[in-house]
Structure formats: C-alpha cells, structure tokens
Tab-separated table of C-alpha atoms in Angstrom:
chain	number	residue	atom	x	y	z
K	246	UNK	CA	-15.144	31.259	-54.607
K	247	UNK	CA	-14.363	29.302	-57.412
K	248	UNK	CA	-12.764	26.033	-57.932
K	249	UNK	CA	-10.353	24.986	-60.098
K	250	UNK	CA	-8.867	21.458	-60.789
K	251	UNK	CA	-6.582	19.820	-63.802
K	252	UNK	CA	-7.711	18.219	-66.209
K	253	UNK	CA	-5.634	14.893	-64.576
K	254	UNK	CA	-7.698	15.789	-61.265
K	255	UNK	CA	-10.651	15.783	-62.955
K	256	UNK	CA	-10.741	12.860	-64.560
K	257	UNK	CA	-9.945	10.960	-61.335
K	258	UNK	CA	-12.953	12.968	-59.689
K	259	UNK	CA	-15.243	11.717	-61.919
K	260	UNK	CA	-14.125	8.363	-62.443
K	261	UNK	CA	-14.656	8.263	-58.327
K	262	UNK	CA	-18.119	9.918	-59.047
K	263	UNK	CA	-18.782	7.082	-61.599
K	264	UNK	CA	-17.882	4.141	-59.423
K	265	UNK	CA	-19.752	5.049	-56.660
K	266	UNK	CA	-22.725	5.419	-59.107
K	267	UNK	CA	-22.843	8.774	-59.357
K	268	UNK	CA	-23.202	11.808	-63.111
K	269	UNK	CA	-19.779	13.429	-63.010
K	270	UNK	CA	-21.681	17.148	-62.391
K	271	UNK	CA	-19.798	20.228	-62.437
K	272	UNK	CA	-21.573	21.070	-59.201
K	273	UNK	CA	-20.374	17.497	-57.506
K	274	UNK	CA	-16.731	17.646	-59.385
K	275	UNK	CA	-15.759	21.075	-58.066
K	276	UNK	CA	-17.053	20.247	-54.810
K	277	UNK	CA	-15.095	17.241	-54.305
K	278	UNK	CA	-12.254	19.353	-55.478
K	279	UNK	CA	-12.138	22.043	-53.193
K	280	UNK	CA	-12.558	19.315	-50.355
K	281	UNK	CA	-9.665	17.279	-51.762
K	282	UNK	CA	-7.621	20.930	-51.817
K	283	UNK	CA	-8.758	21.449	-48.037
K	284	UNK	CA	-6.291	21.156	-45.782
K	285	UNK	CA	-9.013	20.487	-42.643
K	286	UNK	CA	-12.643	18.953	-41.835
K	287	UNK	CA	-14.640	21.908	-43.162
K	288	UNK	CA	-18.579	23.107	-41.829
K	289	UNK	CA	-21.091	22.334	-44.406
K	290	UNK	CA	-21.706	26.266	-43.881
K	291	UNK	CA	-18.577	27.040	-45.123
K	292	UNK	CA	-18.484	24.712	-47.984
K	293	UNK	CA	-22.088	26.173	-49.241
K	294	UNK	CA	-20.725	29.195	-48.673
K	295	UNK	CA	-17.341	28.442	-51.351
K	296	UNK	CA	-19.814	26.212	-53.633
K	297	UNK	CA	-22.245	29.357	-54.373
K	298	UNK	CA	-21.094	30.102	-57.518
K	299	UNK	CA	-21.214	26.542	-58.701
K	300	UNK	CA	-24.297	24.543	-56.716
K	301	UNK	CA	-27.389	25.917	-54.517
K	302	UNK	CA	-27.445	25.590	-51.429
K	303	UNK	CA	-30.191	22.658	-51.471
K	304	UNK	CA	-28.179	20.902	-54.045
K	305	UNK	CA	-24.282	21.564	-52.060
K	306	UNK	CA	-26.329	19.803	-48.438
K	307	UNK	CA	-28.005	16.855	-50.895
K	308	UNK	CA	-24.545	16.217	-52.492
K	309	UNK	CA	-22.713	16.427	-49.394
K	310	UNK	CA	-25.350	13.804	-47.303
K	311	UNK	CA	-25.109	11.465	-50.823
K	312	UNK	CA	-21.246	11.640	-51.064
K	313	UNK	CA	-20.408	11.149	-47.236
K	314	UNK	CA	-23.111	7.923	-47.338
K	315	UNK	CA	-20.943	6.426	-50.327
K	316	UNK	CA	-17.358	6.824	-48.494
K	317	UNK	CA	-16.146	9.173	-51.038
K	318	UNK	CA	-16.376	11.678	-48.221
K	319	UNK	CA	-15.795	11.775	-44.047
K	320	UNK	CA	-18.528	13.162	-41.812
K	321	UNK	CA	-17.080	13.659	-38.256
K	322	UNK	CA	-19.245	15.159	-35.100
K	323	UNK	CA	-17.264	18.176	-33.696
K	324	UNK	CA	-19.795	19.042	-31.631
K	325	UNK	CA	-20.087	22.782	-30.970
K	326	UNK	CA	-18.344	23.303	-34.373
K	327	UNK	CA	-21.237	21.033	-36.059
K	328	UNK	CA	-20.366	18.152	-38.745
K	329	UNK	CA	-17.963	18.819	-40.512
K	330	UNK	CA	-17.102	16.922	-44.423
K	331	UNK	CA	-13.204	16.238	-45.458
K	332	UNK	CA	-12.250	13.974	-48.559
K	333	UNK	CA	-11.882	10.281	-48.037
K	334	UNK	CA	-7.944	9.505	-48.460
K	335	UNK	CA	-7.178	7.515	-45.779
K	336	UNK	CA	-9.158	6.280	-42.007
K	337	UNK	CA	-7.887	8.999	-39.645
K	338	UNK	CA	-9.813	10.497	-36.964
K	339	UNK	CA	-9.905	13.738	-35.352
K	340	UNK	CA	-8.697	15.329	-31.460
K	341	UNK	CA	-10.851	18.723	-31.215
K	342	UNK	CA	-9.953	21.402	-28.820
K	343	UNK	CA	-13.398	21.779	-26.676
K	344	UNK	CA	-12.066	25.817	-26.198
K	345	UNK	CA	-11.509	27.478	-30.084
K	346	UNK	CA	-12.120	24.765	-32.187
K	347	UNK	CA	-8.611	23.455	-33.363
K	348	UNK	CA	-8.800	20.363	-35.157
K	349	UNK	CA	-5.707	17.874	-35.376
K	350	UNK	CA	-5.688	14.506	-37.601
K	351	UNK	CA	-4.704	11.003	-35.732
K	352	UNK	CA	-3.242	8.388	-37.977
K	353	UNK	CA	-3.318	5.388	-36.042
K	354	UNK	CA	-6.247	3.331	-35.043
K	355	UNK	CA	-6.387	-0.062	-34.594
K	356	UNK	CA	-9.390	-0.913	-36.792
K	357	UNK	CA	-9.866	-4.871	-36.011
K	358	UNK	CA	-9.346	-4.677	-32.151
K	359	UNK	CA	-11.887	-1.913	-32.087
K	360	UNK	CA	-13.869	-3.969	-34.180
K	361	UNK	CA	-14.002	-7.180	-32.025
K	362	UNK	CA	-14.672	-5.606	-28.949
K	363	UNK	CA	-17.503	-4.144	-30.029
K	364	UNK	CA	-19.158	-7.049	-31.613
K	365	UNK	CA	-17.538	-8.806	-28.234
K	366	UNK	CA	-19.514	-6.375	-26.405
K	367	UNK	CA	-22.745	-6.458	-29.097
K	368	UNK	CA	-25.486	-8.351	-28.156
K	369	UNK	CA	-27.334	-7.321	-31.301
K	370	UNK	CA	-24.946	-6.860	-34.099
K	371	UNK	CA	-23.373	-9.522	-36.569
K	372	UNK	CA	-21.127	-6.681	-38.306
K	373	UNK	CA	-19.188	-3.658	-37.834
K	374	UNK	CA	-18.672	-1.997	-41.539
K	375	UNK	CA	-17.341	1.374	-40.331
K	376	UNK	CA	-16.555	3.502	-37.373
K	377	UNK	CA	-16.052	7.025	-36.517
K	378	UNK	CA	-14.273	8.605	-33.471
K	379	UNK	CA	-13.551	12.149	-31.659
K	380	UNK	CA	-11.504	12.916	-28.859
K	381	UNK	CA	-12.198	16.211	-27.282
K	382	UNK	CA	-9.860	18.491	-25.063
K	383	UNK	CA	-7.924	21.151	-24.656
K	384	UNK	CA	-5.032	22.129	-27.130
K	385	UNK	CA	-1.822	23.505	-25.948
K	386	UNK	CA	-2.071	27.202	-26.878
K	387	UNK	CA	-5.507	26.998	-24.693
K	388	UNK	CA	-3.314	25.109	-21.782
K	389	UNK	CA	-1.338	28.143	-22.073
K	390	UNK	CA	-3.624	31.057	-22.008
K	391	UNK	CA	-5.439	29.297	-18.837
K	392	UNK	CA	-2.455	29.384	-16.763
C-alpha cells in the first residue's frame, strides 16, 4: 500500500522528525503518515505489512521502537492482539474487548492524581514521566451474542 500525504502534511512530519532528532526519511515520513491517517492502534504486523513498498521490514520495527521511545508515537499492550503503535495527538488510553479485539479510545484521565499515588505508593521512585493504561472486557455486541 502506498502512502500519500500533502505537501502541508509533510512538512509538519518532518519538522516533528527534526525536533525529536531525527533525518526526515521517506521511509519514516510515510510511516508516520499512514499512522496519523489511522483511525485505530494498529499491529506492527499490519503496519510492515502497508510500509512494504516504502521501508523493510527490519527498518519499519527499528523506526517504530525509535519513534514510540521519542513520544512521537503510542505503544499500548493489547495483549492477545500484541502492541499495537497509533500517532501521538493527545494522552488517551484504550478499553479492549478480551473476546474479538474491539478497541475504543478514553479521553479522560486524571494524569496528576494518578501520578501522586503512585509516587505516594513508590518506595523507590522520585518521578513519574509517563504512564500507560488498558482496561480489558467485554464489548456490547459480545454481551449480546453471549446471551
């Protein structure tokens, strides 16, 4: 599959790149693009699979490892449907449904209460400079079909 992006697109893509100290590369550009496009956490199997035609495989896992350790993308633990990578555009996190997979956004999280009681509840930690959550259940259309 390929990916396509404006011009205007691009240029924000790889001023991003260039602030987190990255080259612009087609390969990272158009990958950063089709995960901006996405509308979903996507497997790093399907993303190598749409990168193909524009980075190898070896390069697509490196990029996406580099990228999610600078912020400019989200790594989230779906368990049986593996890590998956979305684009960085605001903190969200993620209920999963434990039977077919459906993934739904959350928008609220109350970052500094979380924050405090962990370090409350710490007894080796000064800091808390990120955190990442899951819930796991059953999604309504599952309910259903269980009934």
């Amino acid at each position: 599959m390929d990916v396509f992006y404006s011009g205007a697109d691009r240029k924000v893509l790889q001023a991003l790149l260039r602030d987190h100290g990255f080259r612009s590369t087609e390969g990272r550009l158009k990958l950063l693009a089709m995960l901006k496009s996405a509308d979903e956490p996507l497997s790093s199997a399907l993303i190598v699979g749409r990168m193909q035609n524009n980075l190898n495989r070896v390069n697509a896992y490196r990029a996406l490892d580099a990228l999610a350790k600078a912020g400019i993308l989200a790594r989230s633990d779906m368990r049986r449907g593996g890590t998956r990578y979305e684009y960085v555009r605001h903190h969200h996190h993620h209920v999963v449904c434990e039977s077919c997979g459906y993934t739904e956004a959350m928008h609220s999280c109350d970052n500094k209460r979380l924050e405090t009681m962990a370090l409350t509840q710490s007894y080796k930690f000064s800091k808390i400079n990120t955190h990442s959550m899951e819930f796991f259940g059953i999604c309504k259309a599952c309910a259903k079909r269980r009934i």
